[in-house]
Amino acid sequence: QVQLVESGGGLVQAGGSLRLSCAASRNIFNSMGWYSQAPGKQRELVAVITRGGTTNYADSVKGRFTISRDNAKNLVYLQMNSLKPEDTAVYYCNVVYLGNTYWGQGTQVTVSS
């Protein structure tokens, strides 16, 4: 089993930055990802990173968000720059471990215009 704990969300003005962190309770050899869920919408992929550092981003965040991970510390980060009101959502950390999918509790990001 894997526990994921996110932190770093908050309220920021448009154009600002936030850095989200996610701590995993064990070493993750698979990809780690960040998803977002806005009110009334489905949860969707924001960014994913393999253990080797290969990344993939949703088109809406390319050039603004950067995902990274620290394998030694079981951490994954999401640096969010040039934030827009439409980025407002709950952000969830995600891993797949031994065939099971795990989610963190989520952290709220609110971007004011």
mmCIF file of N, CA and C in Angstrom, residues 15-67:
data_model
loop_
_atom_site.group_PDB
_atom_site.id
_atom_site.type_symbol
_atom_site.label_atom_id
_atom_site.label_comp_id
_atom_site.label_asym_id
_atom_site.label_seq_id
_atom_site.Cartn_x
_atom_site.Cartn_y
_atom_site.Cartn_z
ATOM 1 N N GLY A 15 -1.130 34.995 -12.847
ATOM 2 C CA GLY A 15 0.250 35.329 -13.158
ATOM 3 C C GLY A 15 1.241 34.878 -12.101
ATOM 4 N N GLY A 16 0.736 34.459 -10.961
ATOM 5 C CA GLY A 16 1.588 34.018 -9.872
ATOM 6 C C GLY A 16 2.044 32.584 -10.010
ATOM 7 N N SER A 17 2.733 32.121 -8.974
ATOM 8 C CA SER A 17 3.310 30.776 -8.988
ATOM 9 C C SER A 17 3.000 30.041 -7.691
ATOM 10 N N LEU A 18 2.946 28.743 -7.799
ATOM 11 C CA LEU A 18 2.839 27.854 -6.644
ATOM 12 C C LEU A 18 3.670 26.613 -6.927
ATOM 13 N N ARG A 19 4.144 25.983 -5.857
ATOM 14 C CA ARG A 19 4.850 24.707 -5.995
ATOM 15 C C ARG A 19 4.159 23.671 -5.125
ATOM 16 N N LEU A 20 3.657 22.633 -5.769
ATOM 17 C CA LEU A 20 3.034 21.540 -5.054
ATOM 18 C C LEU A 20 4.051 20.440 -4.801
ATOM 19 N N SER A 21 3.898 19.779 -3.661
ATOM 20 C CA SER A 21 4.760 18.654 -3.318
ATOM 21 C C SER A 21 3.895 17.456 -2.962
ATOM 22 N N CYS A 22 4.408 16.284 -3.229
ATOM 23 C CA CYS A 22 3.717 15.045 -2.869
ATOM 24 C C CYS A 22 4.749 14.074 -2.329
ATOM 25 N N ALA A 23 4.504 13.613 -1.108
ATOM 26 C CA ALA A 23 5.397 12.654 -0.472
ATOM 27 C C ALA A 23 4.755 11.277 -0.494
ATOM 28 N N ALA A 24 5.482 10.315 -1.030
ATOM 29 C CA ALA A 24 5.009 8.932 -1.062
ATOM 30 C C ALA A 24 5.612 8.163 0.109
ATOM 31 N N SER A 25 4.867 7.200 0.612
ATOM 32 C CA SER A 25 5.307 6.461 1.800
ATOM 33 C C SER A 25 6.312 5.354 1.478
ATOM 34 N N ARG A 26 6.526 5.096 0.185
ATOM 35 C CA ARG A 26 7.508 4.096 -0.209
ATOM 36 C C ARG A 26 8.116 4.492 -1.542
ATOM 37 N N ASN A 27 9.201 3.830 -1.881
ATOM 38 C CA ASN A 27 9.884 4.112 -3.132
ATOM 39 C C ASN A 27 9.013 3.670 -4.299
ATOM 40 N N ILE A 28 8.811 4.567 -5.240
ATOM 41 C CA ILE A 28 7.947 4.303 -6.388
ATOM 42 C C ILE A 28 8.812 4.121 -7.635
ATOM 43 N N PHE A 29 8.688 2.969 -8.267
ATOM 44 C CA PHE A 29 9.490 2.704 -9.457
ATOM 45 C C PHE A 29 8.740 3.064 -10.731
ATOM 46 N N ASN A 30 7.451 3.250 -10.625
ATOM 47 C CA ASN A 30 6.642 3.616 -11.789
ATOM 48 C C ASN A 30 6.579 5.129 -11.936
ATOM 49 N N SER A 31 5.778 5.539 -12.891
ATOM 50 C CA SER A 31 5.554 6.969 -13.088
ATOM 51 C C SER A 31 4.751 7.543 -11.926
ATOM 52 N N MET A 32 4.944 8.831 -11.707
ATOM 53 C CA MET A 32 4.166 9.581 -10.722
ATOM 54 C C MET A 32 3.521 10.746 -11.466
ATOM 55 N N GLY A 33 2.312 11.080 -11.075
ATOM 56 C CA GLY A 33 1.615 12.114 -11.828
ATOM 57 C C GLY A 33 0.827 13.062 -10.958
ATOM 58 N N TRP A 34 0.428 14.149 -11.587
ATOM 59 C CA TRP A 34 -0.475 15.124 -10.977
ATOM 60 C C TRP A 34 -1.726 15.233 -11.853
ATOM 61 N N TYR A 35 -2.873 15.222 -11.188
ATOM 62 C CA TYR A 35 -4.152 15.397 -11.837
ATOM 63 C C TYR A 35 -4.853 16.596 -11.208
ATOM 64 N N SER A 36 -5.776 17.172 -11.943
ATOM 65 C CA SER A 36 -6.585 18.259 -11.406
ATOM 66 C C SER A 36 -8.056 17.961 -11.619
ATOM 67 N N GLN A 37 -8.863 18.466 -10.697
ATOM 68 C CA GLN A 37 -10.316 18.325 -10.828
ATOM 69 C C GLN A 37 -10.970 19.642 -10.429
ATOM 70 N N ALA A 38 -11.543 20.313 -11.426
ATOM 71 C CA ALA A 38 -12.265 21.545 -11.181
ATOM 72 C C ALA A 38 -13.710 21.211 -10.831
ATOM 73 N N PRO A 39 -14.410 22.128 -10.163
ATOM 74 C CA PRO A 39 -15.802 21.864 -9.776
ATOM 75 C C PRO A 39 -16.657 21.500 -10.979
ATOM 76 N N GLY A 40 -17.378 20.394 -10.855
ATOM 77 C CA GLY A 40 -18.281 19.970 -11.914
ATOM 78 C C GLY A 40 -17.620 19.317 -13.100
ATOM 79 N N LYS A 41 -16.309 19.093 -13.006
ATOM 80 C CA LYS A 41 -15.580 18.497 -14.130
ATOM 81 C C LYS A 41 -14.912 17.196 -13.703
ATOM 82 N N GLN A 42 -14.529 16.415 -14.704
ATOM 83 C CA GLN A 42 -13.821 15.167 -14.426
ATOM 84 C C GLN A 42 -12.367 15.438 -14.065
ATOM 85 N N ARG A 43 -11.794 14.518 -13.325
ATOM 86 C CA ARG A 43 -10.382 14.604 -13.001
ATOM 87 C C ARG A 43 -9.579 14.367 -14.279
ATOM 88 N N GLU A 44 -8.559 15.196 -14.488
ATOM 89 C CA GLU A 44 -7.789 15.066 -15.709
ATOM 90 C C GLU A 44 -6.297 15.169 -15.424
ATOM 91 N N LEU A 45 -5.527 14.530 -16.297
ATOM 92 C CA LEU A 45 -4.082 14.519 -16.140
ATOM 93 C C LEU A 45 -3.497 15.902 -16.399
ATOM 94 N N VAL A 46 -2.605 16.313 -15.505
ATOM 95 C CA VAL A 46 -1.868 17.564 -15.682
ATOM 96 C C VAL A 46 -0.457 17.266 -16.181
ATOM 97 N N ALA A 47 0.235 16.365 -15.486
ATOM 98 C CA ALA A 47 1.613 16.043 -15.853
ATOM 99 C C ALA A 47 1.985 14.705 -15.244
ATOM 100 N N VAL A 48 2.926 14.021 -15.895
ATOM 101 C CA VAL A 48 3.397 12.738 -15.398
ATOM 102 C C VAL A 48 4.892 12.659 -15.650
ATOM 103 N N ILE A 49 5.587 11.949 -14.769
ATOM 104 C CA ILE A 49 7.032 11.799 -14.888
ATOM 105 C C ILE A 49 7.419 10.360 -14.574
ATOM 106 N N THR A 50 8.281 9.786 -15.408
ATOM 107 C CA THR A 50 8.792 8.445 -15.144
ATOM 108 C C THR A 50 9.921 8.514 -14.119
ATOM 109 N N ARG A 51 10.321 7.365 -13.632
ATOM 110 C CA ARG A 51 11.404 7.341 -12.661
ATOM 111 C C ARG A 51 12.690 7.903 -13.284
ATOM 112 N N GLY A 52 12.840 7.704 -14.573
ATOM 113 C CA GLY A 52 14.034 8.197 -15.255
ATOM 114 C C GLY A 52 13.971 9.656 -15.636
ATOM 115 N N GLY A 53 12.803 10.295 -15.414
ATOM 116 C CA GLY A 53 12.714 11.728 -15.646
ATOM 117 C C GLY A 53 12.016 12.145 -16.934
ATOM 118 N N THR A 54 11.502 11.191 -17.680
ATOM 119 C CA THR A 54 10.735 11.551 -18.874
ATOM 120 C C THR A 54 9.395 12.129 -18.457
ATOM 121 N N THR A 55 9.028 13.252 -19.065
ATOM 122 C CA THR A 55 7.813 13.959 -18.653
ATOM 123 C C THR A 55 6.807 14.069 -19.792
ATOM 124 N N ASN A 56 5.561 14.265 -19.402
ATOM 125 C CA ASN A 56 4.490 14.497 -20.357
ATOM 126 C C ASN A 56 3.498 15.450 -19.703
ATOM 127 N N TYR A 57 2.986 16.400 -20.485
ATOM 128 C CA TYR A 57 2.123 17.442 -19.949
ATOM 129 C C TYR A 57 0.832 17.559 -20.749
ATOM 130 N N ALA A 58 -0.214 17.993 -20.058
ATOM 131 C CA ALA A 58 -1.425 18.393 -20.759
ATOM 132 C C ALA A 58 -1.103 19.636 -21.584
ATOM 133 N N ASP A 59 -1.747 19.752 -22.731
ATOM 134 C CA ASP A 59 -1.471 20.903 -23.601
ATOM 135 C C ASP A 59 -1.715 22.228 -22.892
ATOM 136 N N SER A 60 -2.695 22.244 -22.006
ATOM 137 C CA SER A 60 -3.082 23.497 -21.348
ATOM 138 C C SER A 60 -2.013 24.031 -20.394
ATOM 139 N N VAL A 61 -1.056 23.191 -19.998
ATOM 140 C CA VAL A 61 -0.051 23.635 -19.021
ATOM 141 C C VAL A 61 1.365 23.642 -19.583
ATOM 142 N N LYS A 62 1.524 23.180 -20.803
ATOM 143 C CA LYS A 62 2.862 23.140 -21.396
ATOM 144 C C LYS A 62 3.484 24.533 -21.409
ATOM 145 N N GLY A 63 4.740 24.605 -20.977
ATOM 146 C CA GLY A 63 5.444 25.870 -20.936
ATOM 147 C C GLY A 63 5.210 26.666 -19.666
ATOM 148 N N ARG A 64 4.243 26.238 -18.853
ATOM 149 C CA ARG A 64 3.943 26.956 -17.608
ATOM 150 C C ARG A 64 4.226 26.087 -16.373
ATOM 151 N N PHE A 65 3.938 24.803 -16.469
ATOM 152 C CA PHE A 65 4.121 23.888 -15.333
ATOM 153 C C PHE A 65 5.318 22.980 -15.586
ATOM 154 N N THR A 66 5.983 22.613 -14.499
ATOM 155 C CA THR A 66 7.110 21.675 -14.581
ATOM 156 C C THR A 66 6.972 20.621 -13.489
ATOM 157 N N ILE A 67 7.003 19.368 -13.900
ATOM 158 C CA ILE A 67 6.960 18.267 -12.946
ATOM 159 C C ILE A 67 8.382 17.746 -12.744
#
